[in-house]
Amino acid sequence: MLVDFNELPEHSRIWIYQSNRSFTDAEQEEIKEELDSFLKEWTAHGSELHAGFEMKYKRFIVIGLDQTSASASGCSIDASVHFIQTLEKRYNVELMDRMNVSFKQGEYIAYKPLTDFKKMAKDKSVSPNTIVFNNLVATKQEYLEHWEVPASESWHSRFV
């Protein structure tokens, strides 16, 4: 069951998928329609899942799930992963690679392999104040408060 992302409670589970490139406006509209369709039909053991999404910076797909009435099961999580993999193929993007880092360089969102980010930190090209995206957040509250933070306040701090 599709719900407005903003109406999801703060304890909702969150999954963040970062793209290795920005989506075009047309791609974003198509992806939003596909997410609408997927989430309207997303179930766990026959129970409707109350889920919503948002897209940020033309690069991130954020799916939220209110687990109050029904939690995601292994099969429903598999279905969501398959859906994301379908998007990867259709739009020729990487969405599932967790070994990459996204961070702000001015208004631009940079996307680098973790090894490159470490090298940039060593070379002082990124600092403890560099705004990074902590895609490890697990709840909507953490997403709202700790997703877009200085590197010093994230797991990235070990490198800067």
PDB file of C-alpha atoms in Angstrom:
ATOM      1  CA  MET A   1       0.000   0.000   0.000  1.00  0.00           C
ATOM      2  CA  LEU A   2       1.534   3.251  -1.131  1.00  0.00           C
ATOM      3  CA  VAL A   3       1.546   6.046   1.444  1.00  0.00           C
ATOM      4  CA  ASP A   4       3.013   9.533   1.371  1.00  0.00           C
ATOM      5  CA  PHE A   5       6.639   9.283   2.546  1.00  0.00           C
ATOM      6  CA  ASN A   6       6.163  12.353   4.765  1.00  0.00           C
ATOM      7  CA  GLU A   7       3.340  10.593   6.610  1.00  0.00           C
ATOM      8  CA  LEU A   8       5.427   7.560   7.543  1.00  0.00           C
ATOM      9  CA  PRO A   9       6.193   7.430  11.287  1.00  0.00           C
ATOM     10  CA  GLU A  10       9.745   8.155  12.416  1.00  0.00           C
ATOM     11  CA  HIS A  11      10.317   4.511  13.433  1.00  0.00           C
ATOM     12  CA  SER A  12       9.739   3.348   9.837  1.00  0.00           C
ATOM     13  CA  ARG A  13      12.470   1.209   8.313  1.00  0.00           C
ATOM     14  CA  ILE A  14      14.507   2.893   5.575  1.00  0.00           C
ATOM     15  CA  TRP A  15      16.455   1.609   2.585  1.00  0.00           C
ATOM     16  CA  ILE A  16      18.604   4.040   0.606  1.00  0.00           C
ATOM     17  CA  TYR A  17      19.865   3.320  -2.883  1.00  0.00           C
ATOM     18  CA  GLN A  18      22.414   5.734  -4.320  1.00  0.00           C
ATOM     19  CA  SER A  19      22.934   6.019  -8.033  1.00  0.00           C
ATOM     20  CA  ASN A  20      26.346   6.328  -9.613  1.00  0.00           C
ATOM     21  CA  ARG A  21      24.962   9.159 -11.740  1.00  0.00           C
ATOM     22  CA  SER A  22      22.159  11.703 -11.650  1.00  0.00           C
ATOM     23  CA  PHE A  23      18.849  10.723 -13.182  1.00  0.00           C
ATOM     24  CA  THR A  24      17.401  12.924 -15.898  1.00  0.00           C
ATOM     25  CA  ASP A  25      14.057  14.601 -15.203  1.00  0.00           C
ATOM     26  CA  ALA A  26      12.359  12.130 -17.562  1.00  0.00           C
ATOM     27  CA  GLU A  27      14.023   9.154 -15.839  1.00  0.00           C
ATOM     28  CA  GLN A  28      12.972  10.456 -12.440  1.00  0.00           C
ATOM     29  CA  GLU A  29       9.342  10.659 -13.533  1.00  0.00           C
ATOM     30  CA  GLU A  30       9.458   7.130 -14.948  1.00  0.00           C
ATOM     31  CA  ILE A  31      11.124   5.774 -11.801  1.00  0.00           C
ATOM     32  CA  LYS A  32       8.546   7.494  -9.583  1.00  0.00           C
ATOM     33  CA  GLU A  33       5.759   5.832 -11.579  1.00  0.00           C
ATOM     34  CA  GLU A  34       7.495   2.454 -11.289  1.00  0.00           C
ATOM     35  CA  LEU A  35       7.986   2.931  -7.529  1.00  0.00           C
ATOM     36  CA  ASP A  36       4.305   3.869  -7.181  1.00  0.00           C
ATOM     37  CA  SER A  37       3.287   0.659  -8.959  1.00  0.00           C
ATOM     38  CA  PHE A  38       5.701  -1.542  -7.028  1.00  0.00           C
ATOM     39  CA  LEU A  39       4.828  -0.178  -3.582  1.00  0.00           C
ATOM     40  CA  LYS A  40       1.065  -0.374  -4.244  1.00  0.00           C
ATOM     41  CA  GLU A  41       1.475  -4.130  -4.741  1.00  0.00           C
ATOM     42  CA  TRP A  42       4.276  -4.817  -2.200  1.00  0.00           C
ATOM     43  CA  THR A  43       3.178  -7.417   0.354  1.00  0.00           C
ATOM     44  CA  ALA A  44       4.586  -9.705   3.039  1.00  0.00           C
ATOM     45  CA  HIS A  45       2.841 -13.055   3.411  1.00  0.00           C
ATOM     46  CA  GLY A  46      -0.297 -11.609   1.832  1.00  0.00           C
ATOM     47  CA  SER A  47      -0.389  -8.529   4.080  1.00  0.00           C
ATOM     48  CA  GLU A  48      -0.169  -5.062   2.567  1.00  0.00           C
ATOM     49  CA  LEU A  49       3.005  -3.201   3.397  1.00  0.00           C
ATOM     50  CA  HIS A  50       2.574   0.493   4.190  1.00  0.00           C
ATOM     51  CA  ALA A  51       5.453   2.015   2.281  1.00  0.00           C
ATOM     52  CA  GLY A  52       6.424   5.289   0.665  1.00  0.00           C
ATOM     53  CA  PHE A  53       9.415   6.733  -1.111  1.00  0.00           C
ATOM     54  CA  GLU A  54      11.181   9.882  -2.085  1.00  0.00           C
ATOM     55  CA  MET A  55      13.926  10.704  -4.517  1.00  0.00           C
ATOM     56  CA  LYS A  56      16.615  13.140  -3.396  1.00  0.00           C
ATOM     57  CA  TYR A  57      19.123  15.137  -5.411  1.00  0.00           C
ATOM     58  CA  LYS A  58      18.183  13.244  -8.606  1.00  0.00           C
ATOM     59  CA  ARG A  59      20.456  10.499  -7.283  1.00  0.00           C
ATOM     60  CA  PHE A  60      18.986   8.728  -4.246  1.00  0.00           C
ATOM     61  CA  ILE A  61      15.959   6.444  -3.995  1.00  0.00           C
ATOM     62  CA  VAL A  62      14.730   6.273  -0.400  1.00  0.00           C
ATOM     63  CA  ILE A  63      12.090   3.665   0.474  1.00  0.00           C
ATOM     64  CA  GLY A  64      10.394   3.771   3.856  1.00  0.00           C
ATOM     65  CA  LEU A  65       8.271   1.043   5.433  1.00  0.00           C
ATOM     66  CA  ASP A  66       5.945   1.460   8.412  1.00  0.00           C
ATOM     67  CA  GLN A  67       6.251  -1.930  10.099  1.00  0.00           C
ATOM     68  CA  THR A  68       3.473  -1.253  12.619  1.00  0.00           C
ATOM     69  CA  SER A  69       0.875  -3.411  10.861  1.00  0.00           C
ATOM     70  CA  ALA A  70       3.191  -5.696   8.846  1.00  0.00           C
ATOM     71  CA  SER A  71       6.961  -6.146   8.678  1.00  0.00           C
ATOM     72  CA  ALA A  72       9.015  -6.926   5.633  1.00  0.00           C
ATOM     73  CA  SER A  73       9.675 -10.651   5.241  1.00  0.00           C
ATOM     74  CA  GLY A  74      12.554 -12.322   3.461  1.00  0.00           C
ATOM     75  CA  CYS A  75      10.391 -12.734   0.373  1.00  0.00           C
ATOM     76  CA  SER A  76       9.232  -9.112   0.372  1.00  0.00           C
ATOM     77  CA  ILE A  77      12.801  -7.855   0.814  1.00  0.00           C
ATOM     78  CA  ASP A  78      13.857 -10.135  -2.049  1.00  0.00           C
ATOM     79  CA  ALA A  79      11.079  -8.611  -4.169  1.00  0.00           C
ATOM     80  CA  SER A  80      12.312  -5.083  -3.415  1.00  0.00           C
ATOM     81  CA  VAL A  81      15.911  -6.036  -4.252  1.00  0.00           C
ATOM     82  CA  HIS A  82      14.737  -7.587  -7.527  1.00  0.00           C
ATOM     83  CA  PHE A  83      12.795  -4.380  -8.276  1.00  0.00           C
ATOM     84  CA  ILE A  84      15.916  -2.235  -7.647  1.00  0.00           C
ATOM     85  CA  GLN A  85      17.997  -4.582  -9.823  1.00  0.00           C
ATOM     86  CA  THR A  86      15.420  -4.110 -12.593  1.00  0.00           C
ATOM     87  CA  LEU A  87      15.884  -0.338 -12.306  1.00  0.00           C
ATOM     88  CA  GLU A  88      19.655  -0.792 -12.480  1.00  0.00           C
ATOM     89  CA  LYS A  89      19.369  -2.672 -15.768  1.00  0.00           C
ATOM     90  CA  ARG A  90      16.699  -0.434 -17.278  1.00  0.00           C
ATOM     91  CA  TYR A  91      18.560   2.819 -16.553  1.00  0.00           C
ATOM     92  CA  ASN A  92      22.112   1.454 -16.736  1.00  0.00           C
ATOM     93  CA  VAL A  93      23.012   2.637 -13.218  1.00  0.00           C
ATOM     94  CA  GLU A  94      24.487   1.152 -10.053  1.00  0.00           C
ATOM     95  CA  LEU A  95      22.139   1.334  -7.076  1.00  0.00           C
ATOM     96  CA  MET A  96      23.234  -1.588  -4.884  1.00  0.00           C
ATOM     97  CA  ASP A  97      27.003  -1.062  -4.594  1.00  0.00           C
ATOM     98  CA  ARG A  98      27.656  -0.160  -0.948  1.00  0.00           C
ATOM     99  CA  MET A  99      31.407   0.269  -1.488  1.00  0.00           C
ATOM    100  CA  ASN A 100      30.948   3.723  -2.954  1.00  0.00           C
ATOM    101  CA  VAL A 101      30.625   7.047  -1.167  1.00  0.00           C
ATOM    102  CA  SER A 102      28.476  10.040  -2.057  1.00  0.00           C
ATOM    103  CA  PHE A 103      29.333  13.458  -0.687  1.00  0.00           C
ATOM    104  CA  LYS A 104      28.790  17.113  -1.437  1.00  0.00           C
ATOM    105  CA  GLN A 105      31.294  19.267  -3.256  1.00  0.00           C
ATOM    106  CA  GLY A 106      29.515  22.610  -3.157  1.00  0.00           C
ATOM    107  CA  GLU A 107      26.117  21.990  -4.729  1.00  0.00           C
ATOM    108  CA  TYR A 108      27.433  19.023  -6.690  1.00  0.00           C
ATOM    109  CA  ILE A 109      26.984  15.450  -5.426  1.00  0.00           C
ATOM    110  CA  ALA A 110      30.176  13.447  -5.946  1.00  0.00           C
ATOM    111  CA  TYR A 111      30.153   9.654  -6.147  1.00  0.00           C
ATOM    112  CA  LYS A 112      33.452   7.858  -5.603  1.00  0.00           C
ATOM    113  CA  PRO A 113      34.678   4.372  -4.805  1.00  0.00           C
ATOM    114  CA  LEU A 114      35.620   4.078  -1.140  1.00  0.00           C
ATOM    115  CA  THR A 115      39.297   3.716  -2.074  1.00  0.00           C
ATOM    116  CA  ASP A 116      39.178   7.066  -3.918  1.00  0.00           C
ATOM    117  CA  PHE A 117      37.412   8.713  -0.971  1.00  0.00           C
ATOM    118  CA  LYS A 118      40.137   7.450   1.386  1.00  0.00           C
ATOM    119  CA  LYS A 119      42.807   8.846  -0.935  1.00  0.00           C
ATOM    120  CA  MET A 120      40.969  12.195  -1.128  1.00  0.00           C
ATOM    121  CA  ALA A 121      40.872  12.297   2.684  1.00  0.00           C
ATOM    122  CA  LYS A 122      44.596  11.568   2.870  1.00  0.00           C
ATOM    123  CA  ASP A 123      45.246  14.317   0.316  1.00  0.00           C
ATOM    124  CA  LYS A 124      42.955  16.682   2.309  1.00  0.00           C
ATOM    125  CA  SER A 125      40.552  17.006  -0.666  1.00  0.00           C
ATOM    126  CA  VAL A 126      37.770  16.054   1.752  1.00  0.00           C
ATOM    127  CA  SER A 127      37.713  17.021   5.406  1.00  0.00           C
ATOM    128  CA  PRO A 128      35.822  16.253   8.612  1.00  0.00           C
ATOM    129  CA  ASN A 129      33.419  19.036   7.546  1.00  0.00           C
ATOM    130  CA  THR A 130      32.670  17.521   4.122  1.00  0.00           C
ATOM    131  CA  ILE A 131      28.969  16.666   3.942  1.00  0.00           C
ATOM    132  CA  VAL A 132      28.549  12.941   3.338  1.00  0.00           C
ATOM    133  CA  PHE A 133      25.502  10.742   2.891  1.00  0.00           C
ATOM    134  CA  ASN A 134      25.322   8.058   5.556  1.00  0.00           C
ATOM    135  CA  ASN A 135      23.314   5.405   3.720  1.00  0.00           C
ATOM    136  CA  LEU A 136      23.571   3.066   6.717  1.00  0.00           C
ATOM    137  CA  VAL A 137      20.759   4.828   8.572  1.00  0.00           C
ATOM    138  CA  ALA A 138      18.005   2.335   9.424  1.00  0.00           C
ATOM    139  CA  THR A 139      14.957   4.400  10.416  1.00  0.00           C
ATOM    140  CA  LYS A 140      13.200   7.454   9.070  1.00  0.00           C
ATOM    141  CA  GLN A 141      14.227   9.423  12.165  1.00  0.00           C
ATOM    142  CA  GLU A 142      17.887   8.524  11.604  1.00  0.00           C
ATOM    143  CA  TYR A 143      17.455   9.413   7.930  1.00  0.00           C
ATOM    144  CA  LEU A 144      16.043  12.818   8.777  1.00  0.00           C
ATOM    145  CA  GLU A 145      18.661  13.581  11.428  1.00  0.00           C
ATOM    146  CA  HIS A 146      21.822  11.684  10.442  1.00  0.00           C
ATOM    147  CA  TRP A 147      21.787  10.947   6.716  1.00  0.00           C
ATOM    148  CA  GLU A 148      23.299  14.177   5.408  1.00  0.00           C
ATOM    149  CA  VAL A 149      26.016  15.032   7.922  1.00  0.00           C
ATOM    150  CA  PRO A 150      29.643  16.178   8.210  1.00  0.00           C
ATOM    151  CA  ALA A 151      32.019  13.255   7.695  1.00  0.00           C
ATOM    152  CA  SER A 152      33.158  13.659  11.304  1.00  0.00           C
ATOM    153  CA  GLU A 153      29.651  12.607  12.466  1.00  0.00           C
ATOM    154  CA  SER A 154      29.386   9.496  10.291  1.00  0.00           C
ATOM    155  CA  TRP A 155      31.151   6.195   9.734  1.00  0.00           C
ATOM    156  CA  HIS A 156      33.262   8.146   7.235  1.00  0.00           C
ATOM    157  CA  SER A 157      35.051   9.785  10.201  1.00  0.00           C
ATOM    158  CA  ARG A 158      37.644   6.979  10.308  1.00  0.00           C
ATOM    159  CA  PHE A 159      39.030   8.292   7.003  1.00  0.00           C
ATOM    160  CA  VAL A 160      39.091  12.069   7.535  1.00  0.00           C
TER     161      VAL A 160
END
